[in-house]
Amino acid sequence: MSRNSKPRILFVTDDCRISTGFSRVAKEIIKYLLKTDKYEIFQHAWFSQNPQCEMPIKIYPTKKHPTQGFLADDVYGKHSFTDVALEVRPDLVFALGNSFMIESTVTSTLRDTYRLLHYTPIDHFHPSESWNKVLGKCDALYLFCPWAKEVAERNIPGITVAGVVSHGIDTDIFKPLPKDARARLKALLGIPEDAFVVGFIGRNLERKRLDQIIMTVSHLRNGTYTVRKNGSCIPFAF
């Protein structure tokens, strides 16, 4: 970096113009950094399709097939990251994702040309020791919460966690509906008035254990839980 130029930061995660958890976090961080006018910001973006907004930065999508969407081998930039880093020449790479998603940031032949920060979720109890091959190769590792730090340090030998940063939520948007609104929606959807309803925003992936969220919260509330399948309700008892 020349003395008169701004530090160049390359974000590696879901495209900041789409609607996913990672993209939202990246978008808010990028917007804040842009306001400071201290950095040049770029992104190597996963799942760049149907953007819901525009961002005033240069975005490099992962590789796509001419007719069949994203290339399976490059969904997380395995083959395109080094090309992007070669063009951007970042001072810092900020990688947001699970260890297998951000592996390209440590295996790149340009790894010694940039500092590397990983901001990583740990959302199951037994992260593999192999995670250290990725998370242990960054210059600074930050996790989402104290629980994740505890789990990582207990299960990944030699891991060093620089800190915990909770990105939180916008409570002006994510908040309980008024009681009368909940009653109207239950009636509209044919849900019994006394039913306990769990709202979940996210992909229904096995590792997110949505089933455990429903079972645990409903058990605390009612002692049982119900699964709606093919239009009918099936009660389960613990």
PDB file of N, CA and C in Angstrom, residues 73-138:
ATOM      1  N   ASP A  73     -18.047 -26.191  -8.195  1.00  0.00           N
ATOM      2  CA  ASP A  73     -16.702 -26.157  -7.631  1.00  0.00           C
ATOM      3  C   ASP A  73     -16.273 -24.764  -7.183  1.00  0.00           C
ATOM      4  N   ASP A  74     -17.055 -23.747  -7.556  1.00  0.00           N
ATOM      5  CA  ASP A  74     -16.649 -22.384  -7.219  1.00  0.00           C
ATOM      6  C   ASP A  74     -17.739 -21.629  -6.467  1.00  0.00           C
ATOM      7  N   VAL A  75     -18.668 -22.347  -5.864  1.00  0.00           N
ATOM      8  CA  VAL A  75     -19.746 -21.688  -5.125  1.00  0.00           C
ATOM      9  C   VAL A  75     -19.181 -20.740  -4.075  1.00  0.00           C
ATOM     10  N   TYR A  76     -18.103 -21.173  -3.395  1.00  0.00           N
ATOM     11  CA  TYR A  76     -17.478 -20.336  -2.374  1.00  0.00           C
ATOM     12  C   TYR A  76     -16.112 -19.800  -2.824  1.00  0.00           C
ATOM     13  N   GLY A  77     -15.927 -19.695  -4.141  1.00  0.00           N
ATOM     14  CA  GLY A  77     -14.742 -19.031  -4.662  1.00  0.00           C
ATOM     15  C   GLY A  77     -13.460 -19.836  -4.629  1.00  0.00           C
ATOM     16  N   LYS A  78     -13.577 -21.159  -4.581  1.00  0.00           N
ATOM     17  CA  LYS A  78     -12.387 -22.009  -4.520  1.00  0.00           C
ATOM     18  C   LYS A  78     -11.429 -21.723  -5.674  1.00  0.00           C
ATOM     19  N   HIS A  79     -11.988 -21.477  -6.857  1.00  0.00           N
ATOM     20  CA  HIS A  79     -11.144 -21.284  -8.035  1.00  0.00           C
ATOM     21  C   HIS A  79     -10.996 -19.823  -8.452  1.00  0.00           C
ATOM     22  N   SER A  80     -11.827 -18.958  -7.923  1.00  0.00           N
ATOM     23  CA  SER A  80     -11.791 -17.563  -8.379  1.00  0.00           C
ATOM     24  C   SER A  80     -11.182 -16.595  -7.373  1.00  0.00           C
ATOM     25  N   PHE A  81     -11.018 -17.011  -6.109  1.00  0.00           N
ATOM     26  CA  PHE A  81     -10.544 -16.067  -5.096  1.00  0.00           C
ATOM     27  C   PHE A  81      -9.178 -15.482  -5.441  1.00  0.00           C
ATOM     28  N   THR A  82      -8.237 -16.324  -5.824  1.00  0.00           N
ATOM     29  CA  THR A  82      -6.888 -15.831  -6.091  1.00  0.00           C
ATOM     30  C   THR A  82      -6.877 -14.826  -7.243  1.00  0.00           C
ATOM     31  N   ASP A  83      -7.690 -15.070  -8.270  1.00  0.00           N
ATOM     32  CA  ASP A  83      -7.776 -14.119  -9.383  1.00  0.00           C
ATOM     33  C   ASP A  83      -8.285 -12.766  -8.899  1.00  0.00           C
ATOM     34  N   VAL A  84      -9.292 -12.804  -8.014  1.00  0.00           N
ATOM     35  CA  VAL A  84      -9.840 -11.550  -7.471  1.00  0.00           C
ATOM     36  C   VAL A  84      -8.792 -10.848  -6.610  1.00  0.00           C
ATOM     37  N   ALA A  85      -8.120 -11.608  -5.756  1.00  0.00           N
ATOM     38  CA  ALA A  85      -7.094 -11.011  -4.890  1.00  0.00           C
ATOM     39  C   ALA A  85      -5.950 -10.440  -5.713  1.00  0.00           C
ATOM     40  N   LEU A  86      -5.632 -11.076  -6.820  1.00  0.00           N
ATOM     41  CA  LEU A  86      -4.563 -10.582  -7.690  1.00  0.00           C
ATOM     42  C   LEU A  86      -4.931  -9.233  -8.286  1.00  0.00           C
ATOM     43  N   GLU A  87      -6.212  -9.051  -8.637  1.00  0.00           N
ATOM     44  CA  GLU A  87      -6.648  -7.781  -9.213  1.00  0.00           C
ATOM     45  C   GLU A  87      -6.813  -6.696  -8.151  1.00  0.00           C
ATOM     46  N   VAL A  88      -7.408  -7.052  -7.006  1.00  0.00           N
ATOM     47  CA  VAL A  88      -7.689  -6.057  -5.964  1.00  0.00           C
ATOM     48  C   VAL A  88      -6.433  -5.677  -5.181  1.00  0.00           C
ATOM     49  N   ARG A  89      -5.559  -6.658  -4.954  1.00  0.00           N
ATOM     50  CA  ARG A  89      -4.381  -6.451  -4.118  1.00  0.00           C
ATOM     51  C   ARG A  89      -4.768  -5.900  -2.746  1.00  0.00           C
ATOM     52  N   PRO A  90      -5.593  -6.642  -1.993  1.00  0.00           N
ATOM     53  CA  PRO A  90      -6.080  -6.127  -0.707  1.00  0.00           C
ATOM     54  C   PRO A  90      -4.992  -6.077   0.356  1.00  0.00           C
ATOM     55  N   ASP A  91      -5.145  -5.119   1.250  1.00  0.00           N
ATOM     56  CA  ASP A  91      -4.312  -5.095   2.451  1.00  0.00           C
ATOM     57  C   ASP A  91      -4.900  -6.027   3.509  1.00  0.00           C
ATOM     58  N   LEU A  92      -6.236  -6.109   3.507  1.00  0.00           N
ATOM     59  CA  LEU A  92      -6.934  -6.960   4.466  1.00  0.00           C
ATOM     60  C   LEU A  92      -8.033  -7.720   3.742  1.00  0.00           C
ATOM     61  N   VAL A  93      -8.137  -9.021   4.031  1.00  0.00           N
ATOM     62  CA  VAL A  93      -9.270  -9.829   3.572  1.00  0.00           C
ATOM     63  C   VAL A  93     -10.141 -10.122   4.790  1.00  0.00           C
ATOM     64  N   PHE A  94     -11.408  -9.764   4.694  1.00  0.00           N
ATOM     65  CA  PHE A  94     -12.390  -9.987   5.758  1.00  0.00           C
ATOM     66  C   PHE A  94     -13.316 -11.096   5.275  1.00  0.00           C
ATOM     67  N   ALA A  95     -13.162 -12.298   5.846  1.00  0.00           N
ATOM     68  CA  ALA A  95     -13.933 -13.463   5.405  1.00  0.00           C
ATOM     69  C   ALA A  95     -14.998 -13.801   6.431  1.00  0.00           C
ATOM     70  N   LEU A  96     -16.237 -13.841   5.981  1.00  0.00           N
ATOM     71  CA  LEU A  96     -17.378 -14.114   6.857  1.00  0.00           C
ATOM     72  C   LEU A  96     -18.081 -15.375   6.378  1.00  0.00           C
ATOM     73  N   GLY A  97     -17.968 -16.453   7.162  1.00  0.00           N
ATOM     74  CA  GLY A  97     -18.612 -17.702   6.781  1.00  0.00           C
ATOM     75  C   GLY A  97     -18.068 -18.855   7.588  1.00  0.00           C
ATOM     76  N   ASN A  98     -18.652 -20.035   7.381  1.00  0.00           N
ATOM     77  CA  ASN A  98     -18.161 -21.242   8.035  1.00  0.00           C
ATOM     78  C   ASN A  98     -16.794 -21.627   7.478  1.00  0.00           C
ATOM     79  N   SER A  99     -16.055 -22.455   8.189  1.00  0.00           N
ATOM     80  CA  SER A  99     -14.675 -22.745   7.808  1.00  0.00           C
ATOM     81  C   SER A  99     -14.563 -23.299   6.396  1.00  0.00           C
ATOM     82  N   PHE A 100     -15.487 -24.185   5.993  1.00  0.00           N
ATOM     83  CA  PHE A 100     -15.379 -24.768   4.656  1.00  0.00           C
ATOM     84  C   PHE A 100     -15.690 -23.738   3.566  1.00  0.00           C
ATOM     85  N   MET A 101     -16.423 -22.684   3.910  1.00  0.00           N
ATOM     86  CA  MET A 101     -16.765 -21.651   2.943  1.00  0.00           C
ATOM     87  C   MET A 101     -15.600 -20.705   2.673  1.00  0.00           C
ATOM     88  N   ILE A 102     -14.769 -20.472   3.678  1.00  0.00           N
ATOM     89  CA  ILE A 102     -13.716 -19.459   3.566  1.00  0.00           C
ATOM     90  C   ILE A 102     -12.333 -20.073   3.422  1.00  0.00           C
ATOM     91  N   GLU A 103     -12.282 -21.341   3.101  1.00  0.00           N
ATOM     92  CA  GLU A 103     -11.007 -22.048   2.983  1.00  0.00           C
ATOM     93  C   GLU A 103     -10.093 -21.415   1.927  1.00  0.00           C
ATOM     94  N   SER A 104     -10.698 -20.889   0.856  1.00  0.00           N
ATOM     95  CA  SER A 104      -9.893 -20.314  -0.229  1.00  0.00           C
ATOM     96  C   SER A 104      -9.009 -19.168   0.248  1.00  0.00           C
ATOM     97  N   THR A 105      -9.411 -18.505   1.328  1.00  0.00           N
ATOM     98  CA  THR A 105      -8.637 -17.353   1.809  1.00  0.00           C
ATOM     99  C   THR A 105      -7.323 -17.761   2.458  1.00  0.00           C
ATOM    100  N   VAL A 106      -7.212 -19.035   2.860  1.00  0.00           N
ATOM    101  CA  VAL A 106      -5.949 -19.494   3.465  1.00  0.00           C
ATOM    102  C   VAL A 106      -5.132 -20.361   2.512  1.00  0.00           C
ATOM    103  N   THR A 107      -5.757 -20.941   1.500  1.00  0.00           N
ATOM    104  CA  THR A 107      -5.037 -21.801   0.562  1.00  0.00           C
ATOM    105  C   THR A 107      -4.520 -21.034  -0.652  1.00  0.00           C
ATOM    106  N   SER A 108      -4.926 -19.799  -0.815  1.00  0.00           N
ATOM    107  CA  SER A 108      -4.511 -18.998  -1.968  1.00  0.00           C
ATOM    108  C   SER A 108      -2.990 -18.848  -2.023  1.00  0.00           C
ATOM    109  N   THR A 109      -2.454 -18.848  -3.237  1.00  0.00           N
ATOM    110  CA  THR A 109      -1.017 -18.639  -3.426  1.00  0.00           C
ATOM    111  C   THR A 109      -0.592 -17.216  -3.058  1.00  0.00           C
ATOM    112  N   LEU A 110      -1.577 -16.333  -2.871  1.00  0.00           N
ATOM    113  CA  LEU A 110      -1.282 -14.946  -2.485  1.00  0.00           C
ATOM    114  C   LEU A 110      -1.439 -14.714  -0.986  1.00  0.00           C
ATOM    115  N   ARG A 111      -1.577 -15.788  -0.220  1.00  0.00           N
ATOM    116  CA  ARG A 111      -1.880 -15.658   1.205  1.00  0.00           C
ATOM    117  C   ARG A 111      -0.909 -14.749   1.947  1.00  0.00           C
ATOM    118  N   ASP A 112       0.348 -14.734   1.575  1.00  0.00           N
ATOM    119  CA  ASP A 112       1.321 -13.920   2.310  1.00  0.00           C
ATOM    120  C   ASP A 112       1.313 -12.446   1.911  1.00  0.00           C
ATOM    121  N   THR A 113       0.361 -12.052   1.057  1.00  0.00           N
ATOM    122  CA  THR A 113       0.317 -10.654   0.597  1.00  0.00           C
ATOM    123  C   THR A 113      -0.734  -9.829   1.326  1.00  0.00           C
ATOM    124  N   TYR A 114      -1.551 -10.437   2.166  1.00  0.00           N
ATOM    125  CA  TYR A 114      -2.614  -9.706   2.857  1.00  0.00           C
ATOM    126  C   TYR A 114      -2.789 -10.225   4.287  1.00  0.00           C
ATOM    127  N   ARG A 115      -3.296  -9.358   5.133  1.00  0.00           N
ATOM    128  CA  ARG A 115      -3.720  -9.802   6.469  1.00  0.00           C
ATOM    129  C   ARG A 115      -5.116 -10.400   6.337  1.00  0.00           C
ATOM    130  N   LEU A 116      -5.414 -11.360   7.190  1.00  0.00           N
ATOM    131  CA  LEU A 116      -6.660 -12.123   7.050  1.00  0.00           C
ATOM    132  C   LEU A 116      -7.425 -12.157   8.359  1.00  0.00           C
ATOM    133  N   LEU A 117      -8.661 -11.682   8.301  1.00  0.00           N
ATOM    134  CA  LEU A 117      -9.559 -11.714   9.456  1.00  0.00           C
ATOM    135  C   LEU A 117     -10.720 -12.647   9.139  1.00  0.00           C
ATOM    136  N   HIS A 118     -10.952 -13.611  10.005  1.00  0.00           N
ATOM    137  CA  HIS A 118     -12.104 -14.504   9.875  1.00  0.00           C
ATOM    138  C   HIS A 118     -13.156 -14.136  10.927  1.00  0.00           C
ATOM    139  N   TYR A 119     -14.393 -14.003  10.486  1.00  0.00           N
ATOM    140  CA  TYR A 119     -15.531 -13.759  11.386  1.00  0.00           C
ATOM    141  C   TYR A 119     -16.481 -14.926  11.139  1.00  0.00           C
ATOM    142  N   THR A 120     -16.524 -15.847  12.093  1.00  0.00           N
ATOM    143  CA  THR A 120     -17.066 -17.172  11.822  1.00  0.00           C
ATOM    144  C   THR A 120     -18.131 -17.595  12.823  1.00  0.00           C
ATOM    145  N   PRO A 121     -19.245 -18.169  12.332  1.00  0.00           N
ATOM    146  CA  PRO A 121     -20.228 -18.749  13.239  1.00  0.00           C
ATOM    147  C   PRO A 121     -19.830 -20.164  13.628  1.00  0.00           C
ATOM    148  N   ILE A 122     -20.101 -20.519  14.840  1.00  0.00           N
ATOM    149  CA  ILE A 122     -19.987 -21.919  15.265  1.00  0.00           C
ATOM    150  C   ILE A 122     -21.351 -22.285  15.815  1.00  0.00           C
ATOM    151  N   ASP A 123     -22.042 -23.158  15.080  1.00  0.00           N
ATOM    152  CA  ASP A 123     -23.440 -23.406  15.423  1.00  0.00           C
ATOM    153  C   ASP A 123     -23.749 -24.879  15.663  1.00  0.00           C
ATOM    154  N   HIS A 124     -22.720 -25.657  16.050  1.00  0.00           N
ATOM    155  CA  HIS A 124     -22.998 -27.005  16.545  1.00  0.00           C
ATOM    156  C   HIS A 124     -21.945 -27.348  17.587  1.00  0.00           C
ATOM    157  N   PHE A 125     -22.183 -28.406  18.347  1.00  0.00           N
ATOM    158  CA  PHE A 125     -21.405 -28.646  19.541  1.00  0.00           C
ATOM    159  C   PHE A 125     -20.017 -29.226  19.299  1.00  0.00           C
ATOM    160  N   HIS A 126     -19.794 -29.843  18.161  1.00  0.00           N
ATOM    161  CA  HIS A 126     -18.525 -30.526  17.967  1.00  0.00           C
ATOM    162  C   HIS A 126     -17.853 -30.127  16.661  1.00  0.00           C
ATOM    163  N   PRO A 127     -17.347 -28.902  16.582  1.00  0.00           N
ATOM    164  CA  PRO A 127     -16.597 -28.520  15.382  1.00  0.00           C
ATOM    165  C   PRO A 127     -15.380 -29.431  15.240  1.00  0.00           C
ATOM    166  N   SER A 128     -15.086 -29.841  14.018  1.00  0.00           N
ATOM    167  CA  SER A 128     -14.003 -30.767  13.754  1.00  0.00           C
ATOM    168  C   SER A 128     -12.648 -30.132  14.026  1.00  0.00           C
ATOM    169  N   GLU A 129     -11.678 -30.971  14.420  1.00  0.00           N
ATOM    170  CA  GLU A 129     -10.315 -30.475  14.594  1.00  0.00           C
ATOM    171  C   GLU A 129      -9.767 -29.933  13.284  1.00  0.00           C
ATOM    172  N   SER A 130     -10.329 -30.416  12.163  1.00  0.00           N
ATOM    173  CA  SER A 130      -9.855 -29.953  10.855  1.00  0.00           C
ATOM    174  C   SER A 130     -10.144 -28.468  10.643  1.00  0.00           C
ATOM    175  N   TRP A 131     -11.074 -27.914  11.433  1.00  0.00           N
ATOM    176  CA  TRP A 131     -11.380 -26.477  11.308  1.00  0.00           C
ATOM    177  C   TRP A 131     -10.120 -25.634  11.534  1.00  0.00           C
ATOM    178  N   ASN A 132      -9.196 -26.155  12.355  1.00  0.00           N
ATOM    179  CA  ASN A 132      -7.989 -25.389  12.664  1.00  0.00           C
ATOM    180  C   ASN A 132      -7.107 -25.193  11.440  1.00  0.00           C
ATOM    181  N   LYS A 133      -7.291 -26.050  10.407  1.00  0.00           N
ATOM    182  CA  LYS A 133      -6.528 -25.897   9.171  1.00  0.00           C
ATOM    183  C   LYS A 133      -6.932 -24.626   8.432  1.00  0.00           C
ATOM    184  N   VAL A 134      -8.135 -24.138   8.736  1.00  0.00           N
ATOM    185  CA  VAL A 134      -8.605 -22.890   8.138  1.00  0.00           C
ATOM    186  C   VAL A 134      -8.574 -21.759   9.167  1.00  0.00           C
ATOM    187  N   LEU A 135      -9.303 -21.956  10.275  1.00  0.00           N
ATOM    188  CA  LEU A 135      -9.415 -20.884  11.263  1.00  0.00           C
ATOM    189  C   LEU A 135      -8.092 -20.592  11.955  1.00  0.00           C
ATOM    190  N   GLY A 136      -7.211 -21.580  12.002  1.00  0.00           N
ATOM    191  CA  GLY A 136      -5.916 -21.375  12.639  1.00  0.00           C
ATOM    192  C   GLY A 136      -4.902 -20.684  11.743  1.00  0.00           C
ATOM    193  N   LYS A 137      -5.278 -20.447  10.500  1.00  0.00           N
ATOM    194  CA  LYS A 137      -4.348 -19.846   9.542  1.00  0.00           C
ATOM    195  C   LYS A 137      -4.627 -18.359   9.287  1.00  0.00           C
ATOM    196  N   CYS A 138      -5.622 -17.792   9.963  1.00  0.00           N
ATOM    197  CA  CYS A 138      -5.902 -16.368   9.779  1.00  0.00           C
ATOM    198  C   CYS A 138      -5.080 -15.560  10.784  1.00  0.00           C
TER     199      CYS A 138
END
